[in-house]
Amino acid sequence: MDILSRAHERGETLDLQAFIDQIPYTRFLNIKVDRKGSEITTILKFHHELIGNPSLPALHGGAIGAFLETTAIIQLAYEISSGKLPKPVDITIDYLRSGRPVDTYARARINKQGRRVANVHVEAWQEDRFKPIAAAHGHFLLTPPDEG
Amino acid sequence: MTDNKAAARNLALMRMKEALIEHVPHARAIGMTVVDVRRGQAWLMVPYDAKLVGNPDTGVIHGGVITTLLDNASGAAVQLALPERQAIATLDLRIDYMKPATPGEDLHCHAHCYKLTRNIAFVRGVAYHKDPADPIATSVGTFMLAANRAEVMPVEIDKILGKEAQ
C-alpha cells in the first residue's frame, strides 16, 4: 500500500487512521484508531451489522476475530515499518465473554519480532479493561517472500 | 407422491438453510448464504464483494471475512450435529491461512462437527474457492454446549450482596 511505503521511505510516522481507512473491510466494520504516543487502542464502533446473535444480543465471533486481526496488523504497521502490509499466517482466538452491543476496544503487543515473521498477542474488552471479551495470538509474515 | 415427498424435503431443507443464518445480521451484511447441510456438516459461501477487500492494492479479501465464514459454518455444523436446538458458544477458533483468496472469486467453506461430548463440540473447517483440497484456510474450533447466555452478573451480585434482599 502506498501509504505504508511512503511512510517507510520518508521515515515518517504512519497516520494509522488514514492507513486503515484505505482498507474497505475495516471501513465496513467501522474501526477507529486512537494513538497516544506509542500506545495504540483500536475501537470497533458498535452498529447493528456486527450482531451475530440477536436474541442475547451479542457481537458475531467472526467480527470480533476480524477486529483482533486488524488490531494486530495496525500494531505491526506502526512498530515495524517495512512498507508492506503484514499477512496473517495463523490466528487463534479465545472467546472469553459474549460481546455486548456496545463499542469494543483492543490493544496488541508484539511478543516476538523476527526478520520474516512476528508473533502478536491481542486483547479486546468493552466497559472493563480487566474483563476481556476475547484474546488472540497469531503469526504474521512481515515481507512475504513471493512479493519481494 | 415421491415427487411430493422430494418437494417437501427440499422445502424443509431450504427452510433449515435460511433458519441457520437469517437471524444473523452480520452474516447477512456480508452476503453469506448456506449452500448445503448434512448431519453435523455445513457448506456456506460469501460472494466476492469490493467492500470485503483487505488489501486495496491487490483486491484480496480480508482475513477477517474468512474468520467470520469459518466461525459461522463451524457453529452451524454444531447445530446440525445436535439432537435438538440449544445455545452454543465458541470457546476458541484457530485459523491457518494457506494462501490468499483470489480476487473476484466467491469464498466457499465446509465445516464438520466430528465429535460431540456432553459439554463440548469439536469442529474442523476449510475455506476454498472451488476445490476443498486446495484450501485458502483451515480451522479447528471448540464450542461449549448449552451455553447459558453468559449471564454471570447475577452470580456476582449474589457474591457481593449476599443472596437475600437487603
Short mmCIF file of N, CA and C in Angstrom, two decimals, chain B residues 33-142:
data_model
loop_
_atom_site.label_atom_id
_atom_site.label_comp_id
_atom_site.label_asym_id
_atom_site.label_seq_id
_atom_site.Cartn_x
_atom_site.Cartn_y
_atom_site.Cartn_z
N THR B 33 -24.47 -17.08 2.56
CA THR B 33 -25.61 -17.98 2.36
C THR B 33 -25.19 -19.41 2.71
N VAL B 34 -26.20 -20.22 3.07
CA VAL B 34 -25.95 -21.64 3.33
C VAL B 34 -26.16 -22.38 2.02
N VAL B 35 -25.13 -23.10 1.56
CA VAL B 35 -25.20 -23.80 0.28
C VAL B 35 -25.80 -25.19 0.48
N ASP B 36 -25.33 -25.90 1.50
CA ASP B 36 -25.81 -27.26 1.71
C ASP B 36 -25.66 -27.63 3.19
N VAL B 37 -26.47 -28.57 3.62
CA VAL B 37 -26.38 -29.04 5.01
C VAL B 37 -26.50 -30.56 5.04
N ARG B 38 -25.88 -31.14 6.04
CA ARG B 38 -25.99 -32.56 6.29
C ARG B 38 -25.85 -32.71 7.80
N ARG B 39 -26.12 -33.88 8.35
CA ARG B 39 -25.96 -34.10 9.78
C ARG B 39 -24.53 -33.74 10.20
N GLY B 40 -24.38 -32.72 11.04
CA GLY B 40 -23.06 -32.35 11.54
C GLY B 40 -22.17 -31.63 10.54
N GLN B 41 -22.72 -31.28 9.37
CA GLN B 41 -21.88 -30.63 8.37
C GLN B 41 -22.63 -29.46 7.72
N ALA B 42 -21.87 -28.43 7.39
CA ALA B 42 -22.47 -27.28 6.73
C ALA B 42 -21.55 -26.74 5.64
N TRP B 43 -22.14 -26.32 4.55
CA TRP B 43 -21.40 -25.67 3.46
C TRP B 43 -21.97 -24.25 3.32
N LEU B 44 -21.13 -23.26 3.51
CA LEU B 44 -21.56 -21.87 3.43
C LEU B 44 -20.72 -21.13 2.39
N MET B 45 -21.22 -19.99 1.93
CA MET B 45 -20.40 -19.20 1.00
C MET B 45 -20.62 -17.70 1.19
N VAL B 46 -19.61 -16.92 0.79
CA VAL B 46 -19.71 -15.47 0.77
C VAL B 46 -19.28 -15.03 -0.63
N PRO B 47 -20.16 -14.34 -1.36
CA PRO B 47 -19.78 -13.89 -2.70
C PRO B 47 -18.72 -12.78 -2.64
N TYR B 48 -17.86 -12.71 -3.64
CA TYR B 48 -16.85 -11.66 -3.67
C TYR B 48 -17.54 -10.30 -3.68
N ASP B 49 -17.02 -9.38 -2.87
CA ASP B 49 -17.62 -8.05 -2.78
C ASP B 49 -16.49 -7.06 -2.47
N ALA B 50 -16.48 -5.95 -3.21
CA ALA B 50 -15.42 -4.95 -3.06
C ALA B 50 -15.32 -4.43 -1.63
N LYS B 51 -16.45 -4.43 -0.90
CA LYS B 51 -16.41 -3.88 0.46
C LYS B 51 -15.71 -4.81 1.45
N LEU B 52 -15.41 -6.04 1.02
CA LEU B 52 -14.77 -7.01 1.91
C LEU B 52 -13.26 -7.10 1.70
N VAL B 53 -12.75 -6.22 0.83
CA VAL B 53 -11.32 -6.27 0.48
C VAL B 53 -10.44 -5.83 1.65
N GLY B 54 -9.34 -6.56 1.85
CA GLY B 54 -8.41 -6.26 2.93
C GLY B 54 -7.13 -5.62 2.44
N ASN B 55 -6.83 -5.79 1.16
CA ASN B 55 -5.65 -5.16 0.57
C ASN B 55 -6.07 -4.44 -0.71
N PRO B 56 -6.21 -3.10 -0.64
CA PRO B 56 -6.72 -2.36 -1.80
C PRO B 56 -5.80 -2.44 -3.03
N ASP B 57 -4.53 -2.77 -2.82
CA ASP B 57 -3.60 -2.89 -3.96
C ASP B 57 -3.89 -4.14 -4.80
N THR B 58 -4.29 -5.22 -4.11
CA THR B 58 -4.45 -6.49 -4.81
C THR B 58 -5.91 -6.91 -4.96
N GLY B 59 -6.80 -6.35 -4.14
CA GLY B 59 -8.21 -6.74 -4.19
C GLY B 59 -8.48 -8.04 -3.43
N VAL B 60 -7.48 -8.51 -2.65
CA VAL B 60 -7.65 -9.75 -1.89
C VAL B 60 -8.58 -9.50 -0.70
N ILE B 61 -9.50 -10.44 -0.47
CA ILE B 61 -10.46 -10.37 0.63
C ILE B 61 -9.73 -10.40 1.98
N HIS B 62 -10.22 -9.64 2.96
CA HIS B 62 -9.63 -9.57 4.30
C HIS B 62 -9.74 -10.92 5.03
N GLY B 63 -8.69 -11.26 5.77
CA GLY B 63 -8.69 -12.50 6.55
C GLY B 63 -9.88 -12.59 7.50
N GLY B 64 -10.35 -11.44 7.97
CA GLY B 64 -11.48 -11.41 8.90
C GLY B 64 -12.76 -11.98 8.30
N VAL B 65 -12.92 -11.83 6.99
CA VAL B 65 -14.11 -12.38 6.31
C VAL B 65 -14.04 -13.91 6.35
N ILE B 66 -12.82 -14.43 6.16
CA ILE B 66 -12.61 -15.88 6.20
C ILE B 66 -12.86 -16.40 7.63
N THR B 67 -12.41 -15.61 8.62
CA THR B 67 -12.66 -15.96 10.03
C THR B 67 -14.16 -16.03 10.30
N THR B 68 -14.89 -15.02 9.83
CA THR B 68 -16.34 -14.96 10.03
C THR B 68 -17.03 -16.16 9.37
N LEU B 69 -16.63 -16.46 8.14
CA LEU B 69 -17.22 -17.57 7.40
C LEU B 69 -16.96 -18.90 8.12
N LEU B 70 -15.71 -19.13 8.55
CA LEU B 70 -15.36 -20.38 9.23
C LEU B 70 -16.05 -20.48 10.59
N ASP B 71 -16.12 -19.37 11.32
CA ASP B 71 -16.78 -19.33 12.62
C ASP B 71 -18.26 -19.67 12.48
N ASN B 72 -18.90 -19.02 11.51
CA ASN B 72 -20.33 -19.22 11.30
C ASN B 72 -20.63 -20.65 10.83
N ALA B 73 -19.81 -21.15 9.89
CA ALA B 73 -20.02 -22.51 9.37
C ALA B 73 -19.78 -23.54 10.48
N SER B 74 -18.79 -23.29 11.33
CA SER B 74 -18.50 -24.21 12.43
C SER B 74 -19.67 -24.26 13.41
N GLY B 75 -20.20 -23.10 13.75
CA GLY B 75 -21.36 -23.03 14.63
C GLY B 75 -22.56 -23.75 14.02
N ALA B 76 -22.76 -23.57 12.72
CA ALA B 76 -23.87 -24.23 12.02
C ALA B 76 -23.68 -25.74 12.04
N ALA B 77 -22.44 -26.20 11.85
CA ALA B 77 -22.16 -27.65 11.86
C ALA B 77 -22.49 -28.25 13.23
N VAL B 78 -22.20 -27.49 14.31
CA VAL B 78 -22.52 -27.96 15.66
C VAL B 78 -24.05 -28.06 15.82
N GLN B 79 -24.75 -27.01 15.40
CA GLN B 79 -26.22 -27.03 15.48
C GLN B 79 -26.79 -28.24 14.74
N LEU B 80 -26.17 -28.55 13.59
CA LEU B 80 -26.67 -29.65 12.76
C LEU B 80 -26.29 -31.02 13.32
N ALA B 81 -25.35 -31.03 14.28
CA ALA B 81 -24.95 -32.30 14.89
C ALA B 81 -25.79 -32.59 16.14
N LEU B 82 -26.39 -31.53 16.71
CA LEU B 82 -27.13 -31.69 17.97
C LEU B 82 -28.52 -32.29 17.74
N PRO B 83 -28.96 -33.12 18.69
CA PRO B 83 -30.29 -33.71 18.54
C PRO B 83 -31.41 -32.65 18.64
N GLU B 84 -31.18 -31.61 19.41
CA GLU B 84 -32.16 -30.53 19.47
C GLU B 84 -31.45 -29.19 19.57
N ARG B 85 -32.17 -28.12 19.20
CA ARG B 85 -31.55 -26.82 19.17
C ARG B 85 -31.21 -26.35 20.58
N GLN B 86 -29.98 -25.91 20.77
CA GLN B 86 -29.60 -25.32 22.05
C GLN B 86 -28.57 -24.23 21.84
N ALA B 87 -28.41 -23.40 22.87
CA ALA B 87 -27.45 -22.30 22.75
C ALA B 87 -26.04 -22.87 22.76
N ILE B 88 -25.20 -22.35 21.87
CA ILE B 88 -23.79 -22.76 21.87
C ILE B 88 -22.92 -21.51 21.91
N ALA B 89 -21.70 -21.66 22.41
CA ALA B 89 -20.77 -20.53 22.43
C ALA B 89 -19.41 -21.00 21.97
N THR B 90 -18.76 -20.20 21.10
CA THR B 90 -17.42 -20.55 20.64
C THR B 90 -16.44 -20.38 21.80
N LEU B 91 -15.66 -21.43 22.09
CA LEU B 91 -14.59 -21.31 23.09
C LEU B 91 -13.34 -20.78 22.43
N ASP B 92 -12.93 -21.45 21.38
CA ASP B 92 -11.78 -20.95 20.63
C ASP B 92 -11.86 -21.40 19.18
N LEU B 93 -11.10 -20.68 18.38
CA LEU B 93 -11.08 -20.96 16.94
C LEU B 93 -9.67 -20.64 16.46
N ARG B 94 -9.01 -21.63 15.84
CA ARG B 94 -7.69 -21.39 15.27
C ARG B 94 -7.81 -21.46 13.76
N ILE B 95 -7.24 -20.47 13.10
CA ILE B 95 -7.30 -20.43 11.65
C ILE B 95 -5.89 -20.38 11.07
N ASP B 96 -5.62 -21.27 10.11
CA ASP B 96 -4.36 -21.26 9.38
C ASP B 96 -4.64 -20.74 7.97
N TYR B 97 -3.95 -19.69 7.60
CA TYR B 97 -4.14 -19.11 6.27
C TYR B 97 -3.11 -19.72 5.32
N MET B 98 -3.57 -20.51 4.36
CA MET B 98 -2.68 -21.24 3.45
C MET B 98 -2.25 -20.38 2.26
N LYS B 99 -3.20 -19.64 1.72
CA LYS B 99 -2.90 -18.79 0.55
C LYS B 99 -3.95 -17.69 0.49
N PRO B 100 -3.61 -16.57 -0.15
CA PRO B 100 -4.61 -15.50 -0.24
C PRO B 100 -5.78 -15.93 -1.14
N ALA B 101 -6.96 -15.43 -0.84
CA ALA B 101 -8.11 -15.69 -1.69
C ALA B 101 -7.87 -14.99 -3.03
N THR B 102 -8.41 -15.57 -4.11
CA THR B 102 -8.24 -14.96 -5.43
C THR B 102 -9.27 -13.85 -5.62
N PRO B 103 -8.81 -12.63 -5.96
CA PRO B 103 -9.75 -11.52 -6.15
C PRO B 103 -10.82 -11.86 -7.20
N GLY B 104 -12.06 -11.51 -6.90
CA GLY B 104 -13.15 -11.74 -7.84
C GLY B 104 -13.85 -13.07 -7.66
N GLU B 105 -13.24 -13.99 -6.90
CA GLU B 105 -13.86 -15.31 -6.75
C GLU B 105 -14.61 -15.44 -5.42
N ASP B 106 -15.73 -16.16 -5.47
CA ASP B 106 -16.52 -16.38 -4.25
C ASP B 106 -15.77 -17.26 -3.26
N LEU B 107 -16.07 -17.04 -1.98
CA LEU B 107 -15.45 -17.83 -0.91
C LEU B 107 -16.40 -18.93 -0.46
N HIS B 108 -15.94 -20.17 -0.51
CA HIS B 108 -16.75 -21.28 -0.02
C HIS B 108 -16.12 -21.87 1.23
N CYS B 109 -16.94 -22.59 1.97
CA CYS B 109 -16.45 -23.14 3.22
C CYS B 109 -17.24 -24.38 3.61
N HIS B 110 -16.53 -25.35 4.14
CA HIS B 110 -17.18 -26.57 4.65
C HIS B 110 -16.74 -26.79 6.08
N ALA B 111 -17.68 -27.02 6.99
CA ALA B 111 -17.32 -27.29 8.38
C ALA B 111 -17.96 -28.61 8.81
N HIS B 112 -17.22 -29.36 9.62
CA HIS B 112 -17.67 -30.68 10.05
C HIS B 112 -17.51 -30.81 11.56
N CYS B 113 -18.61 -31.02 12.25
CA CYS B 113 -18.56 -31.27 13.70
C CYS B 113 -18.35 -32.77 13.85
N TYR B 114 -17.10 -33.16 14.16
CA TYR B 114 -16.75 -34.59 14.11
C TYR B 114 -16.81 -35.27 15.47
N LYS B 115 -17.04 -34.48 16.53
CA LYS B 115 -17.15 -35.10 17.85
C LYS B 115 -17.98 -34.23 18.78
N LEU B 116 -18.93 -34.88 19.44
CA LEU B 116 -19.77 -34.20 20.44
C LEU B 116 -19.56 -34.90 21.77
N THR B 117 -19.29 -34.16 22.82
CA THR B 117 -19.35 -34.76 24.16
C THR B 117 -20.52 -34.09 24.87
N ARG B 118 -20.68 -34.39 26.16
CA ARG B 118 -21.83 -33.82 26.87
C ARG B 118 -21.75 -32.29 26.89
N ASN B 119 -20.54 -31.75 26.99
CA ASN B 119 -20.36 -30.30 27.12
C ASN B 119 -19.74 -29.60 25.92
N ILE B 120 -18.97 -30.34 25.15
CA ILE B 120 -18.14 -29.70 24.13
C ILE B 120 -18.37 -30.30 22.74
N ALA B 121 -18.29 -29.44 21.72
CA ALA B 121 -18.33 -29.88 20.33
C ALA B 121 -17.01 -29.53 19.67
N PHE B 122 -16.47 -30.45 18.88
CA PHE B 122 -15.20 -30.25 18.17
C PHE B 122 -15.48 -30.14 16.68
N VAL B 123 -14.91 -29.11 16.05
CA VAL B 123 -15.23 -28.84 14.65
C VAL B 123 -13.98 -28.53 13.83
N ARG B 124 -13.96 -29.05 12.61
CA ARG B 124 -12.93 -28.69 11.65
C ARG B 124 -13.58 -27.95 10.48
N GLY B 125 -12.84 -27.01 9.89
CA GLY B 125 -13.40 -26.30 8.75
C GLY B 125 -12.36 -26.03 7.69
N VAL B 126 -12.82 -25.82 6.48
CA VAL B 126 -11.90 -25.47 5.39
C VAL B 126 -12.58 -24.44 4.49
N ALA B 127 -11.79 -23.41 4.12
CA ALA B 127 -12.30 -22.38 3.20
C ALA B 127 -11.57 -22.53 1.87
N TYR B 128 -12.31 -22.39 0.77
CA TYR B 128 -11.74 -22.64 -0.57
C TYR B 128 -12.57 -21.91 -1.62
N HIS B 129 -12.07 -21.91 -2.86
CA HIS B 129 -12.87 -21.34 -3.95
C HIS B 129 -13.72 -22.42 -4.62
N LYS B 130 -13.03 -23.43 -5.19
CA LYS B 130 -13.78 -24.49 -5.90
C LYS B 130 -13.46 -25.87 -5.34
N ASP B 131 -12.21 -26.05 -4.89
CA ASP B 131 -11.76 -27.38 -4.50
C ASP B 131 -11.32 -27.39 -3.03
N PRO B 132 -12.05 -28.11 -2.16
CA PRO B 132 -11.68 -28.15 -0.75
C PRO B 132 -10.27 -28.71 -0.53
N ALA B 133 -9.75 -29.43 -1.52
CA ALA B 133 -8.40 -29.99 -1.39
C ALA B 133 -7.33 -28.93 -1.67
N ASP B 134 -7.76 -27.76 -2.13
CA ASP B 134 -6.84 -26.65 -2.40
C ASP B 134 -7.27 -25.47 -1.51
N PRO B 135 -7.01 -25.60 -0.18
CA PRO B 135 -7.61 -24.66 0.76
C PRO B 135 -6.98 -23.26 0.77
N ILE B 136 -7.82 -22.27 1.05
CA ILE B 136 -7.35 -20.91 1.33
C ILE B 136 -7.00 -20.85 2.81
N ALA B 137 -7.83 -21.50 3.64
CA ALA B 137 -7.59 -21.53 5.08
C ALA B 137 -8.27 -22.76 5.68
N THR B 138 -7.72 -23.23 6.80
CA THR B 138 -8.36 -24.32 7.54
C THR B 138 -8.56 -23.85 8.98
N SER B 139 -9.50 -24.50 9.67
CA SER B 139 -9.75 -24.08 11.05
C SER B 139 -10.04 -25.28 11.95
N VAL B 140 -9.74 -25.13 13.22
CA VAL B 140 -10.23 -26.05 14.25
C VAL B 140 -10.86 -25.20 15.34
N GLY B 141 -11.99 -25.65 15.83
CA GLY B 141 -12.68 -24.87 16.86
C GLY B 141 -13.34 -25.78 17.88
N THR B 142 -13.53 -25.24 19.09
CA THR B 142 -14.32 -25.95 20.09
C THR B 142 -15.46 -25.05 20.54
#
